[in-house]
PDB file of C-alpha atoms in Angstrom:
ATOM      1  CA  UNK A 740      32.550  18.694  -4.989  1.00 68.00           C
ATOM      2  CA  UNK A 741      34.415  18.193  -1.966  1.00 74.00           C
ATOM      3  CA  UNK A 742      32.877  21.485  -0.429  1.00 78.00           C
ATOM      4  CA  UNK A 743      29.550  20.345  -1.111  1.00 80.00           C
ATOM      5  CA  UNK A 744      30.132  16.932   0.508  1.00 83.00           C
ATOM      6  CA  UNK A 745      31.404  18.797   3.623  1.00 84.00           C
ATOM      7  CA  UNK A 746      28.567  21.196   3.756  1.00 83.00           C
ATOM      8  CA  UNK A 747      26.339  18.457   3.385  1.00 85.00           C
ATOM      9  CA  UNK A 748      27.825  16.624   6.329  1.00 87.00           C
ATOM     10  CA  UNK A 749      27.828  19.756   8.473  1.00 89.00           C
ATOM     11  CA  UNK A 750      24.189  20.123   7.964  1.00 88.00           C
ATOM     12  CA  UNK A 751      23.369  16.656   8.860  1.00 90.00           C
ATOM     13  CA  UNK A 752      25.084  16.571  11.929  1.00 91.00           C
ATOM     14  CA  UNK A 753      23.561  20.030  12.961  1.00 91.00           C
ATOM     15  CA  UNK A 754      20.110  18.874  12.034  1.00 91.00           C
ATOM     16  CA  UNK A 755      20.821  15.688  14.174  1.00 91.00           C
ATOM     17  CA  UNK A 756      22.114  17.664  16.923  1.00 92.00           C
ATOM     18  CA  UNK A 757      18.758  19.909  16.640  1.00 92.00           C
ATOM     19  CA  UNK A 758      16.693  16.754  16.518  1.00 91.00           C
ATOM     20  CA  UNK A 759      18.547  15.392  19.731  1.00 92.00           C
ATOM     21  CA  UNK A 760      18.282  18.503  21.546  1.00 92.00           C
ATOM     22  CA  UNK A 761      14.578  19.394  20.894  1.00 92.00           C
ATOM     23  CA  UNK A 762      11.848  17.082  21.404  1.00 90.00           C
ATOM     24  CA  UNK A 763       9.640  18.775  18.914  1.00 90.00           C
ATOM     25  CA  UNK A 764      12.038  18.219  16.119  1.00 90.00           C
ATOM     26  CA  UNK A 765      11.894  14.329  15.092  1.00 89.00           C
ATOM     27  CA  UNK A 766      14.464  13.503  12.420  1.00 87.00           C
ATOM     28  CA  UNK A 767      14.482   9.591  11.609  1.00 79.00           C
ATOM     29  CA  UNK A 768      12.096   7.549  13.496  1.00 77.00           C
ATOM     30  CA  UNK A 769      12.982   5.293  16.393  1.00 72.00           C
ATOM     31  CA  UNK A 770      12.972   1.757  16.159  1.00 68.00           C
ATOM     32  CA  UNK A 771      14.140   1.759  12.471  1.00 76.00           C
ATOM     33  CA  UNK A 772      17.475   0.464  11.418  1.00 84.00           C
ATOM     34  CA  UNK A 773      20.697   2.594  11.530  1.00 85.00           C
ATOM     35  CA  UNK A 774      21.081   2.465   7.746  1.00 87.00           C
ATOM     36  CA  UNK A 775      17.324   4.151   7.432  1.00 86.00           C
ATOM     37  CA  UNK A 776      18.026   6.782   9.903  1.00 87.00           C
ATOM     38  CA  UNK A 777      21.397   7.564   8.444  1.00 89.00           C
ATOM     39  CA  UNK A 778      19.713   7.560   4.939  1.00 90.00           C
ATOM     40  CA  UNK A 779      17.025   9.914   6.227  1.00 90.00           C
ATOM     41  CA  UNK A 780      19.579  12.168   7.657  1.00 90.00           C
ATOM     42  CA  UNK A 781      21.641  12.436   4.443  1.00 91.00           C
ATOM     43  CA  UNK A 782      18.651  13.091   2.220  1.00 93.00           C
ATOM     44  CA  UNK A 783      17.137  15.847   4.698  1.00 93.00           C
ATOM     45  CA  UNK A 784      20.191  17.552   4.684  1.00 92.00           C
ATOM     46  CA  UNK A 785      20.627  17.500   0.904  1.00 93.00           C
ATOM     47  CA  UNK A 786      17.304  19.125   0.990  1.00 94.00           C
ATOM     48  CA  UNK A 787      18.387  21.459   3.507  1.00 92.00           C
ATOM     49  CA  UNK A 788      21.353  22.205   1.540  1.00 90.00           C
ATOM     50  CA  UNK A 789      19.656  22.995  -1.752  1.00 92.00           C
ATOM     51  CA  UNK A 790      16.672  25.220   0.075  1.00 93.00           C
ATOM     52  CA  UNK A 791      19.752  27.259   1.408  1.00 90.00           C
ATOM     53  CA  UNK A 792      21.198  27.539  -1.701  1.00 89.00           C
ATOM     54  CA  UNK A 793      18.287  28.571  -3.709  1.00 93.00           C
ATOM     55  CA  UNK A 794      15.625  29.886  -1.085  1.00 94.00           C
ATOM     56  CA  UNK A 795      17.836  31.598   1.604  1.00 93.00           C
ATOM     57  CA  UNK A 796      19.194  34.538  -0.441  1.00 93.00           C
ATOM     58  CA  UNK A 797      15.709  35.586  -1.752  1.00 95.00           C
ATOM     59  CA  UNK A 798      14.447  35.149   1.730  1.00 94.00           C
ATOM     60  CA  UNK A 799      17.149  37.332   3.307  1.00 94.00           C
ATOM     61  CA  UNK A 800      16.561  40.269   0.628  1.00 95.00           C
ATOM     62  CA  UNK A 801      12.740  40.223   1.008  1.00 96.00           C
ATOM     63  CA  UNK A 802      13.514  40.234   4.922  1.00 95.00           C
ATOM     64  CA  UNK A 803      16.323  42.650   4.803  1.00 96.00           C
ATOM     65  CA  UNK A 804      14.539  45.645   6.417  1.00 95.00           C
ATOM     66  CA  UNK A 805      13.126  43.323   9.496  1.00 95.00           C
ATOM     67  CA  UNK A 806      16.891  42.029   9.542  1.00 94.00           C
ATOM     68  CA  UNK A 807      18.297  45.548   9.648  1.00 96.00           C
ATOM     69  CA  UNK A 808      15.614  46.633  12.284  1.00 96.00           C
ATOM     70  CA  UNK A 809      16.429  43.808  14.624  1.00 94.00           C
ATOM     71  CA  UNK A 810      20.117  44.034  14.501  1.00 94.00           C
ATOM     72  CA  UNK A 811      20.251  40.581  12.634  1.00 91.00           C
ATOM     73  CA  UNK A 812      18.044  38.407  15.005  1.00 91.00           C
ATOM     74  CA  UNK A 813      15.031  38.298  12.308  1.00 93.00           C
ATOM     75  CA  UNK A 814      17.669  35.758  10.494  1.00 91.00           C
ATOM     76  CA  UNK A 815      16.775  33.166  13.168  1.00 90.00           C
ATOM     77  CA  UNK A 816      13.069  33.616  11.934  1.00 93.00           C
ATOM     78  CA  UNK A 817      14.310  33.212   8.437  1.00 94.00           C
ATOM     79  CA  UNK A 818      16.291  30.166   9.232  1.00 93.00           C
ATOM     80  CA  UNK A 819      13.484  28.540  11.081  1.00 93.00           C
ATOM     81  CA  UNK A 820      11.559  29.223   7.872  1.00 94.00           C
ATOM     82  CA  UNK A 821      13.816  27.597   5.871  1.00 94.00           C
ATOM     83  CA  UNK A 822      13.787  24.186   8.376  1.00 93.00           C
ATOM     84  CA  UNK A 823       9.884  24.461   7.964  1.00 94.00           C
ATOM     85  CA  UNK A 824      10.383  24.714   4.325  1.00 95.00           C
ATOM     86  CA  UNK A 825      12.565  21.600   4.473  1.00 94.00           C
ATOM     87  CA  UNK A 826       9.980  19.665   6.360  1.00 93.00           C
ATOM     88  CA  UNK A 827       7.549  20.452   3.973  1.00 95.00           C
ATOM     89  CA  UNK A 828       9.370  19.323   1.108  1.00 94.00           C
ATOM     90  CA  UNK A 829      10.605  16.213   2.904  1.00 93.00           C
ATOM     91  CA  UNK A 830       6.816  15.137   3.903  1.00 91.00           C
ATOM     92  CA  UNK A 831       5.826  13.925   0.076  1.00 92.00           C
ATOM     93  CA  UNK A 832       9.024  12.162  -0.266  1.00 91.00           C
ATOM     94  CA  UNK A 833       8.523   9.948   2.880  1.00 88.00           C
ATOM     95  CA  UNK A 834      11.362  11.228   4.991  1.00 89.00           C
ATOM     96  CA  UNK A 835      10.739  11.087   8.677  1.00 88.00           C
ATOM     97  CA  UNK A 836      11.594  14.748   9.382  1.00 89.00           C
ATOM     98  CA  UNK A 837       8.887  16.890  11.402  1.00 91.00           C
ATOM     99  CA  UNK A 838       8.860  20.008  13.434  1.00 91.00           C
ATOM    100  CA  UNK A 839       6.028  20.239  15.773  1.00 91.00           C
ATOM    101  CA  UNK A 840       5.752  24.200  16.403  1.00 88.00           C
ATOM    102  CA  UNK A 841       7.176  26.976  14.364  1.00 84.00           C
ATOM    103  CA  UNK A 842       7.717  29.635  16.994  1.00 85.00           C
ATOM    104  CA  UNK A 843       9.430  27.288  19.553  1.00 87.00           C
ATOM    105  CA  UNK A 844      10.712  24.147  17.723  1.00 89.00           C
ATOM    106  CA  UNK A 845      11.627  25.535  14.556  1.00 91.00           C
ATOM    107  CA  UNK A 846      13.433  28.877  15.729  1.00 91.00           C
ATOM    108  CA  UNK A 847      15.097  27.018  18.688  1.00 93.00           C
ATOM    109  CA  UNK A 848      16.124  24.381  15.953  1.00 92.00           C
ATOM    110  CA  UNK A 849      17.374  27.062  13.687  1.00 92.00           C
ATOM    111  CA  UNK A 850      19.434  28.718  16.648  1.00 93.00           C
ATOM    112  CA  UNK A 851      21.034  25.241  17.140  1.00 93.00           C
ATOM    113  CA  UNK A 852      21.611  24.386  13.610  1.00 92.00           C
ATOM    114  CA  UNK A 853      23.349  27.704  13.147  1.00 90.00           C
ATOM    115  CA  UNK A 854      25.559  27.227  16.359  1.00 92.00           C
ATOM    116  CA  UNK A 855      26.499  23.655  15.478  1.00 90.00           C
ATOM    117  CA  UNK A 856      27.245  24.219  11.738  1.00 86.00           C
ATOM    118  CA  UNK A 857      29.473  27.467  12.796  1.00 87.00           C
ATOM    119  CA  UNK A 858      31.480  25.199  15.370  1.00 90.00           C
ATOM    120  CA  UNK A 859      32.110  22.312  12.740  1.00 85.00           C
ATOM    121  CA  UNK A 860      33.034  24.945  10.183  1.00 81.00           C
ATOM    122  CA  UNK A 861      35.500  26.218  12.009  1.00 86.00           C
ATOM    123  CA  UNK A 862      36.885  22.931  12.971  1.00 85.00           C
ATOM    124  CA  UNK A 863      36.692  21.397   9.488  1.00 78.00           C
ATOM    125  CA  UNK A 864      39.350  22.923   6.985  1.00 69.00           C
ATOM    126  CA  UNK A 865      38.211  24.636   4.001  1.00 67.00           C
ATOM    127  CA  UNK A 866      39.393  22.581   0.867  1.00 61.00           C
ATOM    128  CA  UNK A 867      41.530  24.355  -1.299  1.00 59.00           C
ATOM    129  CA  UNK A 868      39.878  25.213  -4.928  1.00 55.00           C
ATOM    130  CA  UNK A 869      43.145  25.150  -6.634  1.00 50.00           C
TER     131      UNK A 869
END
């Protein structure tokens, strides 16, 4: 359970950094309360975690030939697809998570989310599963 909470927090921070750096990604509307923004970030991070757990293995299996052909760079397109899918799921739930353009904002956002999540995973200790 602790590992799940840490992964959700890492996803939330990574998504927030991507939205902060890229104008085409909106996560939590301006002018709303801190609690509302925090709840939006946590809920979008939870959705992103579930999408990564369920859809990512299937998407990577289907994209395996392209991933091999591009020496792994197509993984960023798969991750951008997962971000776009998270946006699509978040919209009917009333969460403020918008990606304006796929090829520029989503792919660049996927790159930033990957880098931030990787750095935070190095910094945060792995919990013992004893």
